[in-house]
Coordinates of C-alpha atoms in Angstrom, one line a residue:
X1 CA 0.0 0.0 0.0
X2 CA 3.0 2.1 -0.1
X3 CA 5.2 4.2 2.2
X4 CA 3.1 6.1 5.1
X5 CA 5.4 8.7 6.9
X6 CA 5.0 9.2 10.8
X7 CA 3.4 12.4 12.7
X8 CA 3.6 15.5 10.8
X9 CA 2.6 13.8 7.4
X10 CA -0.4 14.8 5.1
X11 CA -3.2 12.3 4.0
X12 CA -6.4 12.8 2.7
X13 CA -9.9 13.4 4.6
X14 CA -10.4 9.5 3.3
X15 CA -7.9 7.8 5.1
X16 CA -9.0 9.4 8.5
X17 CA -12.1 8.9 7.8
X18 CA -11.8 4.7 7.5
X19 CA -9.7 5.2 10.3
X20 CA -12.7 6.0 12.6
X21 CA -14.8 3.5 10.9
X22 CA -12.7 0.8 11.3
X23 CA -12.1 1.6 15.0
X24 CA -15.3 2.1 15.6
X25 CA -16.8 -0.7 14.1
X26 CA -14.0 -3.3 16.4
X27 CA -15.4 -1.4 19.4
X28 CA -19.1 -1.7 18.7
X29 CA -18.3 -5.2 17.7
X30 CA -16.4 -6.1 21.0
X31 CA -19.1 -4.4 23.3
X32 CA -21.4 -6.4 21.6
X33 CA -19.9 -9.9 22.0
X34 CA -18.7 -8.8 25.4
X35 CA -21.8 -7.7 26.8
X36 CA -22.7 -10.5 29.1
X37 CA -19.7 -9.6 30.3
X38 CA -20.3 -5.8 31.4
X39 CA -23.9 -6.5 32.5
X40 CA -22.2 -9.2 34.9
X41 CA -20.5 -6.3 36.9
X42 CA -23.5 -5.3 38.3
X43 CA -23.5 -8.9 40.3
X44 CA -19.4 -8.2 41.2
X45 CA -18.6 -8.3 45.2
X46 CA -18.1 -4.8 46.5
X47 CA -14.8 -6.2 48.1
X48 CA -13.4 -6.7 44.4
X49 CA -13.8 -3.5 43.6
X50 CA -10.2 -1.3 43.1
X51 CA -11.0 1.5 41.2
X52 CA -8.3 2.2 38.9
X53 CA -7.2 5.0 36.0
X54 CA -9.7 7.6 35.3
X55 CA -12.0 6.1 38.2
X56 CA -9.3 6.1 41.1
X57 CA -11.9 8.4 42.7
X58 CA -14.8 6.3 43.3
X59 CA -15.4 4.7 47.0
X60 CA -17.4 1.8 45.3
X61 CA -19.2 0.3 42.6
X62 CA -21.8 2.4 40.5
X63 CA -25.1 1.5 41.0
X64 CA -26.7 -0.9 38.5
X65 CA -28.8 2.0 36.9
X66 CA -25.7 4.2 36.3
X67 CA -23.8 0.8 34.9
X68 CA -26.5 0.0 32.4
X69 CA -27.1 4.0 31.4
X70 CA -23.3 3.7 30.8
X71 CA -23.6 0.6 28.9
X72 CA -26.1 1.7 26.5
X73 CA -24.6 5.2 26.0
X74 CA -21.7 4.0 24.9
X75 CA -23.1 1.5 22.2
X76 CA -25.9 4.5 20.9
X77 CA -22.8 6.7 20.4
X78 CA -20.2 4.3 19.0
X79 CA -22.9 3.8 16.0
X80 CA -23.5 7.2 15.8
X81 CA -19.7 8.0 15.6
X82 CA -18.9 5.6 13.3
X83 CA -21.6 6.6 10.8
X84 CA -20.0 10.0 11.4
X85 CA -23.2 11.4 12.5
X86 CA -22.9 15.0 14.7
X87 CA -19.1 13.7 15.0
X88 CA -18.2 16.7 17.0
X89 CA -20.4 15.3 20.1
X90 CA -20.8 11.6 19.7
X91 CA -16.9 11.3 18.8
X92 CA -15.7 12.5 22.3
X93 CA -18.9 11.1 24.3
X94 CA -17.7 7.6 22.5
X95 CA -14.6 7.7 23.6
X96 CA -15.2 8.8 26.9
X97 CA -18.0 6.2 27.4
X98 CA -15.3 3.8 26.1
X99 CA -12.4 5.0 28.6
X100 CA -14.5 4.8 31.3
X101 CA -16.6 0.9 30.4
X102 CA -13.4 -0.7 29.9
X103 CA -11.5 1.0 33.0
X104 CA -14.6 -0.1 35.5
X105 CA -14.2 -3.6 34.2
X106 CA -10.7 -3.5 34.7
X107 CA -10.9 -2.2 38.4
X108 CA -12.5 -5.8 39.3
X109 CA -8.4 -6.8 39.1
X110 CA -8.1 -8.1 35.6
X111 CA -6.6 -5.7 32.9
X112 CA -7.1 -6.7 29.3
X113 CA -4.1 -4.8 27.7
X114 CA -5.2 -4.8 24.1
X115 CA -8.4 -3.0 25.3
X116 CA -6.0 -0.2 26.2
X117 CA -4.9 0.5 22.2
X118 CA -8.6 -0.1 21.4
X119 CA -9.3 3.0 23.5
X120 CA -6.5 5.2 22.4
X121 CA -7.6 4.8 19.2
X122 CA -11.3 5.9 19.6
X123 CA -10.0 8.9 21.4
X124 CA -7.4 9.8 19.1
X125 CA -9.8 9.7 16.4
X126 CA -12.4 11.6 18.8
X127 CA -10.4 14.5 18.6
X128 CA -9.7 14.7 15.1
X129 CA -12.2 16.0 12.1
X130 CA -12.6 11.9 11.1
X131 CA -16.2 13.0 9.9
X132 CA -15.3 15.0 6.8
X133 CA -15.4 12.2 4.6
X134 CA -17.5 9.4 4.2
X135 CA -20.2 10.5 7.0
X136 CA -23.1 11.4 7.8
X137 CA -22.1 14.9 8.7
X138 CA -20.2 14.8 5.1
X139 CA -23.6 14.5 3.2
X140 CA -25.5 17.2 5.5
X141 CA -22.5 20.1 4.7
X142 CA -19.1 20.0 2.5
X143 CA -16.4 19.7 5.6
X144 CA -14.2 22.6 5.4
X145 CA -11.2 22.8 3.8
X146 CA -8.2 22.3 6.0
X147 CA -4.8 21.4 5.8
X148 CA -3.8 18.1 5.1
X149 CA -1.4 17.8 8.3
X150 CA -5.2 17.4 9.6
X151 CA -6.1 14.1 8.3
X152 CA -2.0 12.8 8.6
X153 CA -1.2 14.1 12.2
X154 CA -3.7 11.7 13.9
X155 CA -3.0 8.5 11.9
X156 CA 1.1 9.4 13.2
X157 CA 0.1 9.4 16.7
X158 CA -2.1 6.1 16.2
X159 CA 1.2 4.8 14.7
X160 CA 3.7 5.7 17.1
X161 CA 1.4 4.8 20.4
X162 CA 1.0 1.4 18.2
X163 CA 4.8 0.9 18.0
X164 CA 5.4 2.4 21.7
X165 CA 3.4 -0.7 23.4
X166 CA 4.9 -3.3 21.7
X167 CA 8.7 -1.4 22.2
X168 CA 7.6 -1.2 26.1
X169 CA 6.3 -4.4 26.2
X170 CA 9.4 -5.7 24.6
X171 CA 11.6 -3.5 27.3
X172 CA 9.2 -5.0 30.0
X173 CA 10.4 -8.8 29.7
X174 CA 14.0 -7.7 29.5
X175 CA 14.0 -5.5 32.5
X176 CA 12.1 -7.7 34.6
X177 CA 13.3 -11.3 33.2
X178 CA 16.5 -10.3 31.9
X179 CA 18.7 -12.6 29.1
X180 CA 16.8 -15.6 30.9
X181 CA 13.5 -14.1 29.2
X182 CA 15.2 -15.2 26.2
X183 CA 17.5 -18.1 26.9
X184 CA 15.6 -19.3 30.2
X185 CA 12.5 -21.5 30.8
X186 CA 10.2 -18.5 31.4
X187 CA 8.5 -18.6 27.9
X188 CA 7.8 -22.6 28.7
X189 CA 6.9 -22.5 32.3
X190 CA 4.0 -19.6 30.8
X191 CA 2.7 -22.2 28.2
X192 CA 3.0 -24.9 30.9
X193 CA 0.7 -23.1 33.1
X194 CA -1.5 -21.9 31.0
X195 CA -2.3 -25.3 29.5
X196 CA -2.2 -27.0 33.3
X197 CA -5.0 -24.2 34.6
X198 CA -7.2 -24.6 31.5
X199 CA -7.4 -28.4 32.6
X200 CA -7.4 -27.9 36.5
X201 CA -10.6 -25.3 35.7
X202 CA -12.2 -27.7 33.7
X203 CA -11.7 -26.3 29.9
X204 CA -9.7 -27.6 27.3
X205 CA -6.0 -26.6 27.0
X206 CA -4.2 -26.1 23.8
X207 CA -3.3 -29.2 21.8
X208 CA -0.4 -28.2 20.6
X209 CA 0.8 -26.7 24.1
X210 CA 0.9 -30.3 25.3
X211 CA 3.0 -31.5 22.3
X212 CA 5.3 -28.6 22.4
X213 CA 6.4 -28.5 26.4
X214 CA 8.1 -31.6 25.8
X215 CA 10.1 -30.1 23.5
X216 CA 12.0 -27.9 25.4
X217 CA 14.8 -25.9 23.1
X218 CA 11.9 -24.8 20.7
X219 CA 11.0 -22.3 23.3
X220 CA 14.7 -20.2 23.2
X221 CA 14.2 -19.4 19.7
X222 CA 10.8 -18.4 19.8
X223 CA 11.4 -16.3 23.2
X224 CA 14.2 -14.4 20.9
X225 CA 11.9 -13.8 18.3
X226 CA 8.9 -12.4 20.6
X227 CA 11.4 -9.5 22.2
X228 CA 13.4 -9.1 18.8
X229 CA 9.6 -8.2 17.0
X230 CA 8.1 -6.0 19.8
X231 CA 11.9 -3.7 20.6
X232 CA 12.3 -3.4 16.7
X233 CA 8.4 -2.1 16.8
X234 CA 9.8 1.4 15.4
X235 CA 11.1 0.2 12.4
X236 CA 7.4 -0.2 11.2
X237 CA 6.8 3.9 10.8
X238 CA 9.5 4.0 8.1
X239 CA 6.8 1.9 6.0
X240 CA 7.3 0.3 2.8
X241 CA 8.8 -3.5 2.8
X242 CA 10.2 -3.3 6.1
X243 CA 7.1 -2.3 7.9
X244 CA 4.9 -5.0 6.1
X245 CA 7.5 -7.3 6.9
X246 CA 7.5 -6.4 10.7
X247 CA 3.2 -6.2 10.7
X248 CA 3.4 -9.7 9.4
X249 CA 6.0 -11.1 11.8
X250 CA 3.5 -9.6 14.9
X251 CA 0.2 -11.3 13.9
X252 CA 2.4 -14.3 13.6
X253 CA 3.7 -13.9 17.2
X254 CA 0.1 -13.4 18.2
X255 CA -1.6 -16.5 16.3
X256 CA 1.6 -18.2 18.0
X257 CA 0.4 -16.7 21.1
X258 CA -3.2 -18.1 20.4
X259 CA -2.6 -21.3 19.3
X260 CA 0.0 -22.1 22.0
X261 CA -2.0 -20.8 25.0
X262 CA -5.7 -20.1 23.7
X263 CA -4.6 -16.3 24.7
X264 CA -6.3 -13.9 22.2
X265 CA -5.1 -10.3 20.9
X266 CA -8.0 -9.9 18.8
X267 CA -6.8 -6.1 18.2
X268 CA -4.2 -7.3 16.1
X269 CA -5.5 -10.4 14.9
X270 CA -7.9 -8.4 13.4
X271 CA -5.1 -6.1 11.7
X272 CA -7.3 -3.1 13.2
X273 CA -4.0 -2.3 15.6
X274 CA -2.1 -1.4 12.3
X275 CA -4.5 0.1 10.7
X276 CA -2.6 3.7 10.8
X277 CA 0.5 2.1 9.4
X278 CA -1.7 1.9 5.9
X279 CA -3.3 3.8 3.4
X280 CA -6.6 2.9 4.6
X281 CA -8.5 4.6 1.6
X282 CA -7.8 1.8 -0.7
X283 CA -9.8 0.0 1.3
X284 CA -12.9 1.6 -0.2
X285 CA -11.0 0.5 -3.4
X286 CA -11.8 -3.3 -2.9
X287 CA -15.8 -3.5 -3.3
X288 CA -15.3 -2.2 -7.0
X289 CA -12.4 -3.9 -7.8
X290 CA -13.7 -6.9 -7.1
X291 CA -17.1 -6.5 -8.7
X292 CA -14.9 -5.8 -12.2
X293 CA -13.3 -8.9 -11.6
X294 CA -16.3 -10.6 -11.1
X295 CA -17.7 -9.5 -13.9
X296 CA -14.6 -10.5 -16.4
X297 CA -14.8 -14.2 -14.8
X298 CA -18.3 -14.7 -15.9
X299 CA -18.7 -14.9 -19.4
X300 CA -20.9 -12.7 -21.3
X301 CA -24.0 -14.0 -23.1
X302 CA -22.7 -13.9 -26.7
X303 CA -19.9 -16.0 -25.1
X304 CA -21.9 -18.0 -23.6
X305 CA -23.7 -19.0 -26.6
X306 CA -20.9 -19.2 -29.2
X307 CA -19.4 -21.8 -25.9
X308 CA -22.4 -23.8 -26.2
X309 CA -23.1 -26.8 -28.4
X310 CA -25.3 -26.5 -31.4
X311 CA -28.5 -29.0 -30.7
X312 CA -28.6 -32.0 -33.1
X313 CA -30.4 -31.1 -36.2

């Protein structure tokens, strides 16, 4: 899709613009699969409850009301922000509904990192004009014209807080597990466990976990590769070849991750968490294309009848 440049670089109203749909549409979707999930916190023990982030202040739970309000706010303004309609309101109340969901459920002591990204990237396109193109809004009034540093600026930031989380996690296992990260049993003694407390709770560990443990100097190499791909995240904003290669070398580390210890990323399994690296408007490219090409592979009806047989006389 050719080279993107980092923060500072123009791109047209377009590419923002897919930038919010896309995001928006993974956040809607992931509310919506993850709903039993949410409504389940009004059931939580109030002795759980350690308010974290943006919701340090709280003494205790909200009241169920307040948690459902919250709930349903959040979904009626994701798909009114990702249809781009009154951006300028539902944008910001999206993202703020989304910051503060996903932080209450993680104040019951389990953080789901990739939600974190997710977040950053409704807010940063919250704060952006991601509605002057392919909107609602867009059809109601032209957008105004504005520099194109507009549309780039945002999809930079997206970028570099993508390549800062993998480059901190990647700094994490070093500083805390040192060379035995890499060269140690740590990486094995993770897939170990996870695989022994799937089948001590009752579910159904990963198959090839079980086949893999025994197997012990597999795990050095693919240690090495995990901290090697997330420290050399940077190298994806010079774009091109080398940032394709380094996107495709992550969602293999995280379908490694998957099929090893039923652990799910679906951010970047999805591809959504590189979405900025891309020229997203050639997205909008694909529907045509392929119709065209649909249309060549089936013959026409001239060829269709000079193709068939002639009946016998």
């Amino acid at each position: 899709m050719g080279r993107v440049a980092v923060v500072g670089a123009t791109a047209p109203p377009e590419r923002l613009a897919m930038f919010r749909i896309l995001t928006g549409l993974f956040a809607i979707g992931y509310l919506a699969v993850r709903l039993p999930v949410f409504l389940a916190l009004r059931d939580r023990d109030a002795a759980g409850f350690e308010p974290v982030g943006v919701l340090t202040p709280l003494t205790g739970p909200l009241p169920d009301g307040a948690v459902l309000g919250l709930i349903a706010a959040t979904l009626a303004a994701g798909i009114a922000s990702t249809l781009g309609w009154r951006f300028a309101a539902t944008g910001p109340a999206f993202a703020a509904g989304l910051l503060v969901l996903t932080t209450y459920r993680g104040s019951w002591g389990q953080l789901l990192h990739f939600e974190n990204l997710m977040v950053l990237y409704v807010v940063v396109a919250a704060l952006t004009p991601a509605a002057d193109a392919w909107s609602l809004d867009a059809r109601r009034r032209p957008a105004p014209r504005r520099d194109p540093t507009a549309y780039g600026w945002p999809l930079g930031l997206a970028g570099l807080i993508l390549v800062l989380t993998y480059l901190i996690a990647g700094i994490a296992k070093l500083r805390y597990g040192g060379l035995d990260w890499m060269f140690g049993d740590t990486l094995r003694n993770h897939v170990a466990y996870s695989a022994g407390r799937l089948e001590l709770l009752g579910g159904r560990p990963s198959p090839v976990a079980s086949g893999l443990v025994e197997h012990v100097w597999i795990f050095t190499p693919m240690a090495v590769a995990a901290v090697v791909i997330e420290c050399s995240a940077p190298v994806a904003l010079l774009g091109g070849r080398i940032r394709t290669a380094w996107v495709a070398a992550a969602w293999t580390m995280h379908a490694g991750i998957f099929a090893l210890m039923l652990v799910g990323f679906p951010y970047p399994l999805f591809l959504v968490a590189f979405a900025p690296l891309y020229r997203l408007e050639r997205l909008a490219e694909l529907g045509p294309a392929l119709r065209r090409t649909g249309r060549a592979a089936r013959p026409t009806r001239s060829e269709s009848s000079a193709a068939s047989p002639s009946p016998p006389a």
